[in-house]
Amino acid sequence: MEEPDKDHVDKILAQWRRERPELDVAAMGLLGRLGRLRAHIAREQETVFAKYELTSASFDVLATLRRSGSPFQLSPGELLAATMVTSGTMTNRIDQLEKAGLVKRLDNPEDRRGVIIALTPEGRQRIDAAVTAHVANQQRLVAGLESEERNALNALLRKFLATFE
């Protein structure tokens, strides 16, 4: 039986310490936990998104458009910058969302060769419902931490993320 406050990563670290005691595996523990948390959280989020016939990818595009404010339109380049995916991936996401009637392509009035991606009324309704459920799910997922712990973890993660961004 596992000790209280021990997790799967502790078992892995103990095995490495036994087999390679000269290695400092502290960073492995931190990054391993972040990776495992990311996988658990992603599964929980996908479950919520599926209730709205969305995936994390489609949610990301719709949410980016929604939070951009009225008229809920962005160029494909602006969507790319906000979502950090390749142009081919974004084109595929937009194609799928357009087929589902959640976004539409409009002529870009500032660039006759370009388009603007806009939320449709159905897309706005879907993302508004999904983001409400998503926020409630996120609150549920962090409920095991006290408010002070969430604040401290958030501050540390912000600092760590800043080293990459």
PDB file of C-alpha atoms in Angstrom:
ATOM      1  CA  MET A   1       0.000   0.000   0.000  1.00  0.00           C
ATOM      2  CA  GLU A   2       1.279   3.478  -0.895  1.00  0.00           C
ATOM      3  CA  GLU A   3       2.139   5.898   1.871  1.00  0.00           C
ATOM      4  CA  PRO A   4      -0.064   8.979   2.256  1.00  0.00           C
ATOM      5  CA  ASP A   5       0.996  11.855  -0.011  1.00  0.00           C
ATOM      6  CA  LYS A   6       3.012   9.449  -2.189  1.00  0.00           C
ATOM      7  CA  ASP A   7       2.236   9.199  -5.862  1.00  0.00           C
ATOM      8  CA  HIS A   8       3.309   7.165  -8.874  1.00  0.00           C
ATOM      9  CA  VAL A   9       6.208   9.521  -9.550  1.00  0.00           C
ATOM     10  CA  ASP A  10       7.640   8.815  -6.073  1.00  0.00           C
ATOM     11  CA  LYS A  11       7.853   5.126  -7.025  1.00  0.00           C
ATOM     12  CA  ILE A  12       9.694   5.952 -10.256  1.00  0.00           C
ATOM     13  CA  LEU A  13      12.102   8.282  -8.438  1.00  0.00           C
ATOM     14  CA  ALA A  14      12.815   5.648  -5.782  1.00  0.00           C
ATOM     15  CA  GLN A  15      13.620   3.122  -8.516  1.00  0.00           C
ATOM     16  CA  TRP A  16      16.024   5.539 -10.225  1.00  0.00           C
ATOM     17  CA  ARG A  17      17.658   6.438  -6.897  1.00  0.00           C
ATOM     18  CA  ARG A  18      18.165   2.738  -6.229  1.00  0.00           C
ATOM     19  CA  GLU A  19      19.529   1.994  -9.703  1.00  0.00           C
ATOM     20  CA  ARG A  20      21.433   5.239 -10.357  1.00  0.00           C
ATOM     21  CA  PRO A  21      22.072   6.905  -6.980  1.00  0.00           C
ATOM     22  CA  GLU A  22      24.567   9.344  -8.524  1.00  0.00           C
ATOM     23  CA  LEU A  23      21.807  11.037 -10.576  1.00  0.00           C
ATOM     24  CA  ASP A  24      19.870  13.980  -9.171  1.00  0.00           C
ATOM     25  CA  VAL A  25      16.328  13.079 -10.250  1.00  0.00           C
ATOM     26  CA  ALA A  26      14.536  15.949  -8.486  1.00  0.00           C
ATOM     27  CA  ALA A  27      13.739  17.681 -11.800  1.00  0.00           C
ATOM     28  CA  MET A  28      12.422  14.375 -13.130  1.00  0.00           C
ATOM     29  CA  GLY A  29       9.930  14.348 -10.276  1.00  0.00           C
ATOM     30  CA  LEU A  30       8.732  17.869 -10.920  1.00  0.00           C
ATOM     31  CA  LEU A  31       8.414  17.451 -14.681  1.00  0.00           C
ATOM     32  CA  GLY A  32       6.954  13.962 -14.352  1.00  0.00           C
ATOM     33  CA  ARG A  33       4.236  15.269 -12.069  1.00  0.00           C
ATOM     34  CA  LEU A  34       3.477  18.152 -14.432  1.00  0.00           C
ATOM     35  CA  GLY A  35       3.209  15.713 -17.329  1.00  0.00           C
ATOM     36  CA  ARG A  36       0.968  13.302 -15.456  1.00  0.00           C
ATOM     37  CA  LEU A  37      -1.233  16.168 -14.229  1.00  0.00           C
ATOM     38  CA  ARG A  38      -1.505  17.468 -17.781  1.00  0.00           C
ATOM     39  CA  ALA A  39      -2.703  14.053 -18.977  1.00  0.00           C
ATOM     40  CA  HIS A  40      -5.259  13.705 -16.163  1.00  0.00           C
ATOM     41  CA  ILE A  41      -6.552  17.249 -16.675  1.00  0.00           C
ATOM     42  CA  ALA A  42      -6.762  16.806 -20.453  1.00  0.00           C
ATOM     43  CA  ARG A  43      -8.929  13.679 -20.007  1.00  0.00           C
ATOM     44  CA  GLU A  44     -11.240  15.508 -17.632  1.00  0.00           C
ATOM     45  CA  GLN A  45     -11.518  18.475 -19.988  1.00  0.00           C
ATOM     46  CA  GLU A  46     -12.160  16.320 -23.066  1.00  0.00           C
ATOM     47  CA  THR A  47     -15.068  14.701 -21.212  1.00  0.00           C
ATOM     48  CA  VAL A  48     -16.686  18.105 -20.717  1.00  0.00           C
ATOM     49  CA  PHE A  49     -15.961  19.256 -24.286  1.00  0.00           C
ATOM     50  CA  ALA A  50     -17.490  16.061 -25.702  1.00  0.00           C
ATOM     51  CA  LYS A  51     -20.819  16.950 -24.062  1.00  0.00           C
ATOM     52  CA  TYR A  52     -20.875  19.950 -26.419  1.00  0.00           C
ATOM     53  CA  GLU A  53     -19.647  17.959 -29.431  1.00  0.00           C
ATOM     54  CA  LEU A  54     -16.270  19.669 -29.191  1.00  0.00           C
ATOM     55  CA  THR A  55     -12.666  18.602 -28.714  1.00  0.00           C
ATOM     56  CA  SER A  56      -9.939  20.558 -26.977  1.00  0.00           C
ATOM     57  CA  ALA A  57      -8.793  21.715 -30.427  1.00  0.00           C
ATOM     58  CA  SER A  58     -12.202  22.974 -31.541  1.00  0.00           C
ATOM     59  CA  PHE A  59     -12.848  24.487 -28.108  1.00  0.00           C
ATOM     60  CA  ASP A  60      -9.540  26.365 -28.381  1.00  0.00           C
ATOM     61  CA  VAL A  61     -10.487  27.988 -31.691  1.00  0.00           C
ATOM     62  CA  LEU A  62     -14.039  28.854 -30.634  1.00  0.00           C
ATOM     63  CA  ALA A  63     -12.892  30.188 -27.262  1.00  0.00           C
ATOM     64  CA  THR A  64     -10.218  32.329 -28.940  1.00  0.00           C
ATOM     65  CA  LEU A  65     -12.844  33.843 -31.232  1.00  0.00           C
ATOM     66  CA  ARG A  66     -15.305  34.338 -28.357  1.00  0.00           C
ATOM     67  CA  ARG A  67     -12.874  36.058 -26.021  1.00  0.00           C
ATOM     68  CA  SER A  68     -11.681  38.351 -28.826  1.00  0.00           C
ATOM     69  CA  GLY A  69     -14.891  40.333 -28.269  1.00  0.00           C
ATOM     70  CA  SER A  70     -17.532  41.537 -30.644  1.00  0.00           C
ATOM     71  CA  PRO A  71     -17.766  40.948 -33.585  1.00  0.00           C
ATOM     72  CA  PHE A  72     -16.004  37.634 -32.662  1.00  0.00           C
ATOM     73  CA  GLN A  73     -13.844  37.583 -35.771  1.00  0.00           C
ATOM     74  CA  LEU A  74     -10.123  37.046 -36.292  1.00  0.00           C
ATOM     75  CA  SER A  75      -7.832  36.459 -39.220  1.00  0.00           C
ATOM     76  CA  PRO A  76      -6.317  32.987 -39.545  1.00  0.00           C
ATOM     77  CA  GLY A  77      -2.962  34.573 -38.617  1.00  0.00           C
ATOM     78  CA  GLU A  78      -4.396  35.983 -35.410  1.00  0.00           C
ATOM     79  CA  LEU A  79      -5.849  32.567 -34.580  1.00  0.00           C
ATOM     80  CA  LEU A  80      -2.455  30.972 -35.269  1.00  0.00           C
ATOM     81  CA  ALA A  81      -0.699  33.400 -32.939  1.00  0.00           C
ATOM     82  CA  ALA A  82      -3.213  32.796 -30.156  1.00  0.00           C
ATOM     83  CA  THR A  83      -3.257  28.999 -30.399  1.00  0.00           C
ATOM     84  CA  MET A  84       0.361  28.149 -31.260  1.00  0.00           C
ATOM     85  CA  VAL A  85      -0.395  25.515 -33.933  1.00  0.00           C
ATOM     86  CA  THR A  86       0.787  25.171 -37.523  1.00  0.00           C
ATOM     87  CA  SER A  87      -1.106  26.807 -40.369  1.00  0.00           C
ATOM     88  CA  GLY A  88      -2.084  23.385 -41.742  1.00  0.00           C
ATOM     89  CA  THR A  89      -3.491  22.363 -38.383  1.00  0.00           C
ATOM     90  CA  MET A  90      -5.422  25.625 -38.104  1.00  0.00           C
ATOM     91  CA  THR A  91      -6.837  25.251 -41.623  1.00  0.00           C
ATOM     92  CA  ASN A  92      -8.068  21.766 -40.732  1.00  0.00           C
ATOM     93  CA  ARG A  93      -9.644  23.009 -37.489  1.00  0.00           C
ATOM     94  CA  ILE A  94     -11.393  25.860 -39.298  1.00  0.00           C
ATOM     95  CA  ASP A  95     -12.618  23.483 -42.030  1.00  0.00           C
ATOM     96  CA  GLN A  96     -14.143  21.159 -39.424  1.00  0.00           C
ATOM     97  CA  LEU A  97     -15.755  23.992 -37.485  1.00  0.00           C
ATOM     98  CA  GLU A  98     -17.142  25.478 -40.696  1.00  0.00           C
ATOM     99  CA  LYS A  99     -18.644  22.092 -41.681  1.00  0.00           C
ATOM    100  CA  ALA A 100     -20.278  21.962 -38.238  1.00  0.00           C
ATOM    101  CA  GLY A 101     -21.747  25.443 -38.770  1.00  0.00           C
ATOM    102  CA  LEU A 102     -19.850  26.948 -35.832  1.00  0.00           C
ATOM    103  CA  VAL A 103     -17.672  29.372 -37.810  1.00  0.00           C
ATOM    104  CA  LYS A 104     -17.781  30.950 -41.239  1.00  0.00           C
ATOM    105  CA  ARG A 105     -15.193  32.433 -43.538  1.00  0.00           C
ATOM    106  CA  LEU A 106     -15.784  36.044 -44.541  1.00  0.00           C
ATOM    107  CA  ASP A 107     -13.900  38.163 -47.045  1.00  0.00           C
ATOM    108  CA  ASN A 108     -11.314  40.302 -45.309  1.00  0.00           C
ATOM    109  CA  PRO A 109     -12.204  43.938 -46.069  1.00  0.00           C
ATOM    110  CA  GLU A 110      -8.592  44.974 -45.412  1.00  0.00           C
ATOM    111  CA  ASP A 111      -7.029  42.323 -47.672  1.00  0.00           C
ATOM    112  CA  ARG A 112      -8.991  41.145 -50.693  1.00  0.00           C
ATOM    113  CA  ARG A 113      -6.905  37.968 -50.862  1.00  0.00           C
ATOM    114  CA  GLY A 114      -7.567  37.052 -47.240  1.00  0.00           C
ATOM    115  CA  VAL A 115     -10.408  35.852 -45.074  1.00  0.00           C
ATOM    116  CA  ILE A 116     -11.699  36.487 -41.585  1.00  0.00           C
ATOM    117  CA  ILE A 117     -12.960  33.655 -39.400  1.00  0.00           C
ATOM    118  CA  ALA A 118     -16.179  34.530 -37.570  1.00  0.00           C
ATOM    119  CA  LEU A 119     -18.276  32.755 -34.980  1.00  0.00           C
ATOM    120  CA  THR A 120     -21.752  31.915 -36.211  1.00  0.00           C
ATOM    121  CA  PRO A 121     -24.685  32.411 -33.831  1.00  0.00           C
ATOM    122  CA  GLU A 122     -24.679  28.642 -33.236  1.00  0.00           C
ATOM    123  CA  GLY A 123     -20.920  28.740 -32.606  1.00  0.00           C
ATOM    124  CA  ARG A 124     -21.312  31.516 -30.061  1.00  0.00           C
ATOM    125  CA  GLN A 125     -24.119  29.678 -28.290  1.00  0.00           C
ATOM    126  CA  ARG A 126     -22.095  26.446 -28.228  1.00  0.00           C
ATOM    127  CA  ILE A 127     -18.906  28.042 -26.903  1.00  0.00           C
ATOM    128  CA  ASP A 128     -20.791  30.057 -24.281  1.00  0.00           C
ATOM    129  CA  ALA A 129     -22.374  26.865 -22.922  1.00  0.00           C
ATOM    130  CA  ALA A 130     -19.127  24.893 -23.166  1.00  0.00           C
ATOM    131  CA  VAL A 131     -16.975  27.534 -21.479  1.00  0.00           C
ATOM    132  CA  THR A 132     -19.444  27.766 -18.593  1.00  0.00           C
ATOM    133  CA  ALA A 133     -19.158  24.006 -18.066  1.00  0.00           C
ATOM    134  CA  HIS A 134     -15.379  24.155 -18.584  1.00  0.00           C
ATOM    135  CA  VAL A 135     -14.915  26.795 -15.872  1.00  0.00           C
ATOM    136  CA  ALA A 136     -17.058  24.768 -13.443  1.00  0.00           C
ATOM    137  CA  ASN A 137     -14.986  21.673 -14.262  1.00  0.00           C
ATOM    138  CA  GLN A 138     -11.740  23.575 -13.709  1.00  0.00           C
ATOM    139  CA  GLN A 139     -12.991  24.717 -10.306  1.00  0.00           C
ATOM    140  CA  ARG A 140     -13.845  21.101  -9.472  1.00  0.00           C
ATOM    141  CA  LEU A 141     -10.389  19.938 -10.567  1.00  0.00           C
ATOM    142  CA  VAL A 142      -8.553  22.340  -8.230  1.00  0.00           C
ATOM    143  CA  ALA A 143     -10.968  21.957  -5.316  1.00  0.00           C
ATOM    144  CA  GLY A 144      -8.527  19.640  -3.508  1.00  0.00           C
ATOM    145  CA  LEU A 145      -6.198  22.575  -2.934  1.00  0.00           C
ATOM    146  CA  GLU A 146      -6.802  25.341  -0.432  1.00  0.00           C
ATOM    147  CA  SER A 147      -7.052  28.877  -1.806  1.00  0.00           C
ATOM    148  CA  GLU A 148      -3.578  29.761  -0.529  1.00  0.00           C
ATOM    149  CA  GLU A 149      -2.144  26.607  -2.098  1.00  0.00           C
ATOM    150  CA  ARG A 150      -3.758  27.426  -5.465  1.00  0.00           C
ATOM    151  CA  ASN A 151      -2.340  30.946  -5.309  1.00  0.00           C
ATOM    152  CA  ALA A 152       1.140  29.699  -4.432  1.00  0.00           C
ATOM    153  CA  LEU A 153       1.080  27.017  -7.126  1.00  0.00           C
ATOM    154  CA  ASN A 154      -0.168  29.545  -9.678  1.00  0.00           C
ATOM    155  CA  ALA A 155       2.652  31.949  -8.802  1.00  0.00           C
ATOM    156  CA  LEU A 156       5.294  29.224  -9.096  1.00  0.00           C
ATOM    157  CA  LEU A 157       3.917  27.939 -12.391  1.00  0.00           C
ATOM    158  CA  ARG A 158       3.770  31.492 -13.777  1.00  0.00           C
ATOM    159  CA  LYS A 159       7.433  31.967 -12.867  1.00  0.00           C
ATOM    160  CA  PHE A 160       8.388  28.616 -14.399  1.00  0.00           C
ATOM    161  CA  LEU A 161       6.391  29.257 -17.591  1.00  0.00           C
ATOM    162  CA  ALA A 162       8.005  32.681 -17.958  1.00  0.00           C
ATOM    163  CA  THR A 163      11.383  30.960 -18.387  1.00  0.00           C
ATOM    164  CA  PHE A 164      10.029  29.482 -21.645  1.00  0.00           C
ATOM    165  CA  GLU A 165       7.928  32.359 -22.887  1.00  0.00           C
TER     166      GLU A 165
END
